[in-house]
mmCIF file of C-alpha atoms in Angstrom:
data_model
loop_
_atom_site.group_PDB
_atom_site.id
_atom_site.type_symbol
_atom_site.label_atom_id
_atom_site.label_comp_id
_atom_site.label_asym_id
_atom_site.label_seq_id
_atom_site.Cartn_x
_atom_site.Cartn_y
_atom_site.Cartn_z
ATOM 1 C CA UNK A 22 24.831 -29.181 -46.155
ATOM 2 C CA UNK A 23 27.639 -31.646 -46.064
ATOM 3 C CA UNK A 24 30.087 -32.204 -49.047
ATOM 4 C CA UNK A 25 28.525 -35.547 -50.135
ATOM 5 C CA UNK A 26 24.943 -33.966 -50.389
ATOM 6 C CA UNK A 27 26.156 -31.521 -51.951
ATOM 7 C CA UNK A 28 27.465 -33.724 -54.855
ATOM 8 C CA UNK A 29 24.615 -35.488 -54.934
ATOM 9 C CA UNK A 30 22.266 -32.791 -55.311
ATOM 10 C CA UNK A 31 24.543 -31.217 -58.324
ATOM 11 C CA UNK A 32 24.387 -34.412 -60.009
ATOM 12 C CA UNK A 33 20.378 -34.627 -60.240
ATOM 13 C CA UNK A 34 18.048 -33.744 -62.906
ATOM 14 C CA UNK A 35 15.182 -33.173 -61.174
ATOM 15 C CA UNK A 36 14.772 -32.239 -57.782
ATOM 16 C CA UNK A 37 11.708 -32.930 -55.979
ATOM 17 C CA UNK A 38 10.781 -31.265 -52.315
ATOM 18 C CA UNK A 39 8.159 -32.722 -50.331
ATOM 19 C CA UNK A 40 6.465 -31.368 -47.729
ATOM 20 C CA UNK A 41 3.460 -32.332 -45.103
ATOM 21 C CA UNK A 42 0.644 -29.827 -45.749
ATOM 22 C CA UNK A 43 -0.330 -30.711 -42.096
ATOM 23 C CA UNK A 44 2.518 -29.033 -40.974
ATOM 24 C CA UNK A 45 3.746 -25.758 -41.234
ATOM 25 C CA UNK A 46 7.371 -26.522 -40.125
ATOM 26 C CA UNK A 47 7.941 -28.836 -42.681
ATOM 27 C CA UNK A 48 6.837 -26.112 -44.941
ATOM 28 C CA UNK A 49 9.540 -23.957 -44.103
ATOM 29 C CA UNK A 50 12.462 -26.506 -43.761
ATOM 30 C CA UNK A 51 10.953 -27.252 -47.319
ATOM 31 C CA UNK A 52 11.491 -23.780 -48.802
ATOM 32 C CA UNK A 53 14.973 -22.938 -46.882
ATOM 33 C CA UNK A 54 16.281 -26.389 -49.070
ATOM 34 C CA UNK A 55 13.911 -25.474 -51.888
ATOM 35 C CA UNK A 56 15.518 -21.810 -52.161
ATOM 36 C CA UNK A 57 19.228 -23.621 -51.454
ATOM 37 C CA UNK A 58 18.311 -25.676 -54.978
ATOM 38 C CA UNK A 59 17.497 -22.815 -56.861
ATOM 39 C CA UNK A 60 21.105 -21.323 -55.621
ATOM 40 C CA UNK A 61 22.205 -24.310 -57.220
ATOM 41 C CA UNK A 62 20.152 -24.818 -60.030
ATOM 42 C CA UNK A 63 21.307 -20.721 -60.902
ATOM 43 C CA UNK A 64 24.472 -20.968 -60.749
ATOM 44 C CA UNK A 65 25.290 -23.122 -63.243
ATOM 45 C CA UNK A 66 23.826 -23.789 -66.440
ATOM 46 C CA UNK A 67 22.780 -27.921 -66.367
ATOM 47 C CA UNK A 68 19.010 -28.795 -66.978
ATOM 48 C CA UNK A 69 17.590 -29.309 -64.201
ATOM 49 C CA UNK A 70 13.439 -29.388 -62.995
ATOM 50 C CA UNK A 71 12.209 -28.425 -59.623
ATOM 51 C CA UNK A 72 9.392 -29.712 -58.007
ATOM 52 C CA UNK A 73 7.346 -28.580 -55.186
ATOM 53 C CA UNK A 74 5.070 -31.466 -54.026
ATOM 54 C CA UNK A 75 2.761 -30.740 -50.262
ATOM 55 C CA UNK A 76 2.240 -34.604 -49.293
ATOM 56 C CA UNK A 77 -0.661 -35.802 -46.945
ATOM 57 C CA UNK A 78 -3.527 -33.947 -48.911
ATOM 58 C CA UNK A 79 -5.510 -36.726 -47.592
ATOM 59 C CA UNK A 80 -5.330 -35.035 -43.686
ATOM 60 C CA UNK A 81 -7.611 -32.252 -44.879
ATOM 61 C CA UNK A 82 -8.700 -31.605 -41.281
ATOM 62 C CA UNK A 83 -5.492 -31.059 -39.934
ATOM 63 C CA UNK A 84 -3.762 -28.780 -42.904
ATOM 64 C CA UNK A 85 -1.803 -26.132 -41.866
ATOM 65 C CA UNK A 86 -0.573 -24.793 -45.371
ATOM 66 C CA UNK A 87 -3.104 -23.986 -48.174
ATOM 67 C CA UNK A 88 -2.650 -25.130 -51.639
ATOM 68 C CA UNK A 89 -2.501 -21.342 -52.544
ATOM 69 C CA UNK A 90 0.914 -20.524 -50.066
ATOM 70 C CA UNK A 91 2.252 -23.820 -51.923
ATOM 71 C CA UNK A 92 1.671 -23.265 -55.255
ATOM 72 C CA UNK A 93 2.703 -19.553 -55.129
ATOM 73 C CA UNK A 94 5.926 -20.389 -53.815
ATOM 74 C CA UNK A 95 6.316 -22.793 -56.346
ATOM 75 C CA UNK A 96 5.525 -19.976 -58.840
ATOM 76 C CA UNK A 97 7.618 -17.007 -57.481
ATOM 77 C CA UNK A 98 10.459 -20.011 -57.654
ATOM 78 C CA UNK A 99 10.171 -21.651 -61.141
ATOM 79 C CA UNK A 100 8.897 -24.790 -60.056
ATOM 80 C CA UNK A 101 6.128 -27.144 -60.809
ATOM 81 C CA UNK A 102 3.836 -27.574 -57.993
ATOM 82 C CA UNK A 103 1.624 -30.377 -57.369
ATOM 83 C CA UNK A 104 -0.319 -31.328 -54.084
ATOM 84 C CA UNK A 105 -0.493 -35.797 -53.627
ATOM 85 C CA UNK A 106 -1.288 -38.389 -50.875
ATOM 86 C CA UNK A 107 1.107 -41.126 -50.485
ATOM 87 C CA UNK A 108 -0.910 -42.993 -48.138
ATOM 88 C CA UNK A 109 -3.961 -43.129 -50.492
ATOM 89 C CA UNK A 110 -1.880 -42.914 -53.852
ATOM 90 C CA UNK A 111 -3.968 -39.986 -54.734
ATOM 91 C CA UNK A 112 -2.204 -38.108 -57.762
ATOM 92 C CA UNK A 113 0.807 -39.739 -57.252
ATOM 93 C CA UNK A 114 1.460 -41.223 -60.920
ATOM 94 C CA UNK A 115 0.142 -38.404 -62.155
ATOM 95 C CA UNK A 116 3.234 -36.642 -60.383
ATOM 96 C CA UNK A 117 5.789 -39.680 -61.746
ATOM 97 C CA UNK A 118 4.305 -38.825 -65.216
ATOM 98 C CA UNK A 119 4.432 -34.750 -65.440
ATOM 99 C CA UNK A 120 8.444 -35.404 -64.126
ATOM 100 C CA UNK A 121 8.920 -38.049 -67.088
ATOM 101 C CA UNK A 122 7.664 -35.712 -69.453
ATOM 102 C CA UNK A 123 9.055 -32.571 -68.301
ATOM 103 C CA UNK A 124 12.516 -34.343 -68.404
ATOM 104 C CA UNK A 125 12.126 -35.445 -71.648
ATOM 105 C CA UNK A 126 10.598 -31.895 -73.186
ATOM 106 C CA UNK A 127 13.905 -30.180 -71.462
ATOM 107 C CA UNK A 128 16.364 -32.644 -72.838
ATOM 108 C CA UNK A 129 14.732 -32.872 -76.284
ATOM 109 C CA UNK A 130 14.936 -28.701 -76.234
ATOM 110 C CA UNK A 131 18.426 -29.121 -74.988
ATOM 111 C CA UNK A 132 19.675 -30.965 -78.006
ATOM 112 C CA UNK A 133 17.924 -29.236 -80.287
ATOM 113 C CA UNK A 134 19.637 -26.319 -79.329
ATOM 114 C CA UNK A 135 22.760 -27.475 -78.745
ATOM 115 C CA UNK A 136 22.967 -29.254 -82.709
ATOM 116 C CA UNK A 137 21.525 -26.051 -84.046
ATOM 117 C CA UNK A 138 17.892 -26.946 -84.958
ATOM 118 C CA UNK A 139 14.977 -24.604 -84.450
ATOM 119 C CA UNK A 140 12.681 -25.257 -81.607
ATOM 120 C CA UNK A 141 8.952 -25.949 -83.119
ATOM 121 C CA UNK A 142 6.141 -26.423 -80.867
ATOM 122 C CA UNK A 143 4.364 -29.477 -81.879
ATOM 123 C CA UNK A 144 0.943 -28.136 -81.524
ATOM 124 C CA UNK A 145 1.506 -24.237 -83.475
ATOM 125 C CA UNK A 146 4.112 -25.941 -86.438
ATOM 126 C CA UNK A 147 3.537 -24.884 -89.513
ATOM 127 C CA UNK A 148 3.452 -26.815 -92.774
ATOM 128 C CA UNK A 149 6.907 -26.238 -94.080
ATOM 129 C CA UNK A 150 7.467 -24.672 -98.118
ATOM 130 C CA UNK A 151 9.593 -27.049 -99.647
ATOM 131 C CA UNK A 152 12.651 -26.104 -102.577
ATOM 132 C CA UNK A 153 9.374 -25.622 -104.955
ATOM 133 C CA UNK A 154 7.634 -22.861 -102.858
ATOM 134 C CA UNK A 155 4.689 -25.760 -102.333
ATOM 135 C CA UNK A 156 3.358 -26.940 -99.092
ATOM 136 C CA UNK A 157 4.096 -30.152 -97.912
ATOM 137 C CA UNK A 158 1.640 -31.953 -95.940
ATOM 138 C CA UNK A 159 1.687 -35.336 -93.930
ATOM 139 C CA UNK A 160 4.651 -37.070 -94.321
ATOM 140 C CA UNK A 161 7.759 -36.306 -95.916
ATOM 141 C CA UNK A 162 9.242 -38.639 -98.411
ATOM 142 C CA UNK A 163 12.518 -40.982 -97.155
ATOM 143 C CA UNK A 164 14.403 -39.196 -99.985
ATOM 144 C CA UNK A 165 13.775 -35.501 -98.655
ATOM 145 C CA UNK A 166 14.113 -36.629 -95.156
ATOM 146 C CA UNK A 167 17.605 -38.568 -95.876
ATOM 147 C CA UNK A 168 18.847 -35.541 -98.050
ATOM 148 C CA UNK A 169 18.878 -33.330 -94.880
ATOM 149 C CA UNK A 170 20.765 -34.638 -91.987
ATOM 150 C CA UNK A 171 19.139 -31.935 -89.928
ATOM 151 C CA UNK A 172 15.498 -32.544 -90.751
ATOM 152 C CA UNK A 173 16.231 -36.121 -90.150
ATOM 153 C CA UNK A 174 17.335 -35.688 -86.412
ATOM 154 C CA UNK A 175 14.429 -33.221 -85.940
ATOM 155 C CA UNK A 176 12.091 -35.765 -87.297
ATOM 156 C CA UNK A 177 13.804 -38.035 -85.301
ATOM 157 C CA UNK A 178 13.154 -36.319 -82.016
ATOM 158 C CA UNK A 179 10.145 -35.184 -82.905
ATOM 159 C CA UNK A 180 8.629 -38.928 -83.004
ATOM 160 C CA UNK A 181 10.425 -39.812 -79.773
ATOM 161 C CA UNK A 182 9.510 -37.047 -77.267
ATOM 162 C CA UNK A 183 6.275 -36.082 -77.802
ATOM 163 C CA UNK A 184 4.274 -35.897 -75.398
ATOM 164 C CA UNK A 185 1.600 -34.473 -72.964
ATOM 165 C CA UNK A 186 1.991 -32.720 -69.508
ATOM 166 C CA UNK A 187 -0.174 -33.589 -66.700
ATOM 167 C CA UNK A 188 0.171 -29.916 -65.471
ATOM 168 C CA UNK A 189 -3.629 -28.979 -65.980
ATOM 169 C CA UNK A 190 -4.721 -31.758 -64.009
ATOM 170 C CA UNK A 191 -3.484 -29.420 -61.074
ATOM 171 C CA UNK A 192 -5.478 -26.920 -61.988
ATOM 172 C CA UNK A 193 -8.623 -26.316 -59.440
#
């Protein structure tokens, strides 16, 4: 790779490889710049998302690499792996969408780490005691949110990046 690619590719959040599943060379040039990215992604400590997306699912008579070889790459290399067709625009947004959300997952755990707060998955919180040693449940009031800067920014973050992955509409 050239300097300026180089640069380039540092500077992204998420990187996204394509290849044809019709053709098994493409494949390979995909995981020798695939592998090159994960070098990269190693080496320092930025967020960054990988992607491996097979292209041209739509050619099912002439595929050359299975879903299977794809997606365990993908695995053995971190990466999210999803299988679309451009040419019919089948599971393409879904694709746009899982990258959105991803991104906005790894930067919301980002900054919660990097201000201090602890990481709560929005599905397994718990109801949190309050000063009292009672439960609080639904809302908390503007007063007890306001008094604590750091429940405040959690809230905060909370409300702006939820969200849910389109990862298990990969699933077959």
């Amino acid at each position: 790779m050239n300097g300026m690619l180089e640069i380039r590719i540092l500077d992204a959040d998420i990187y996204v490889v394509v290849y044809a599943v019709d053709g098994e060379a493409s494949f390979k040039v995909a995981k020798t710049i695939f592998r090159q990215l994960h070098e990269i992604k190693n080496s320092d400590n930025k967020l960054r998302l990988l992607y491996l997306v097979g292209n041209k699912t739509d050619l099912v008579r002439c595929r050359q690499v299975t879903t299977q070889r794809g997606r365990k790459f993908a695995v053995a290399n971190g990466a999210t792996f999803f299988e679309v067709s451009a040419a019919i625009n089948h599971l393409v947004d879904e694709l746009l969408v899982d990258m959105v959300v991803q991104w906005r997952k790894e930067i919301t755990r980002y900054e919660f780490t990097r201000i201090g707060l602890p990481l709560h998955d929005a599905v397994s919180e718990e109801p949190e005691a309050s000063a009292s040693g009672c439960e609080i449940h639904g809302r908390r009031s503007w007063a007890l949110t306001l008094s604590n800067p750091k429940d405040m920014l959690k809230r905060f973050f909370k409300q702006q990046f939820t969200a849910k992955s389109c990862t298990d509409l990969q699933k077959s």
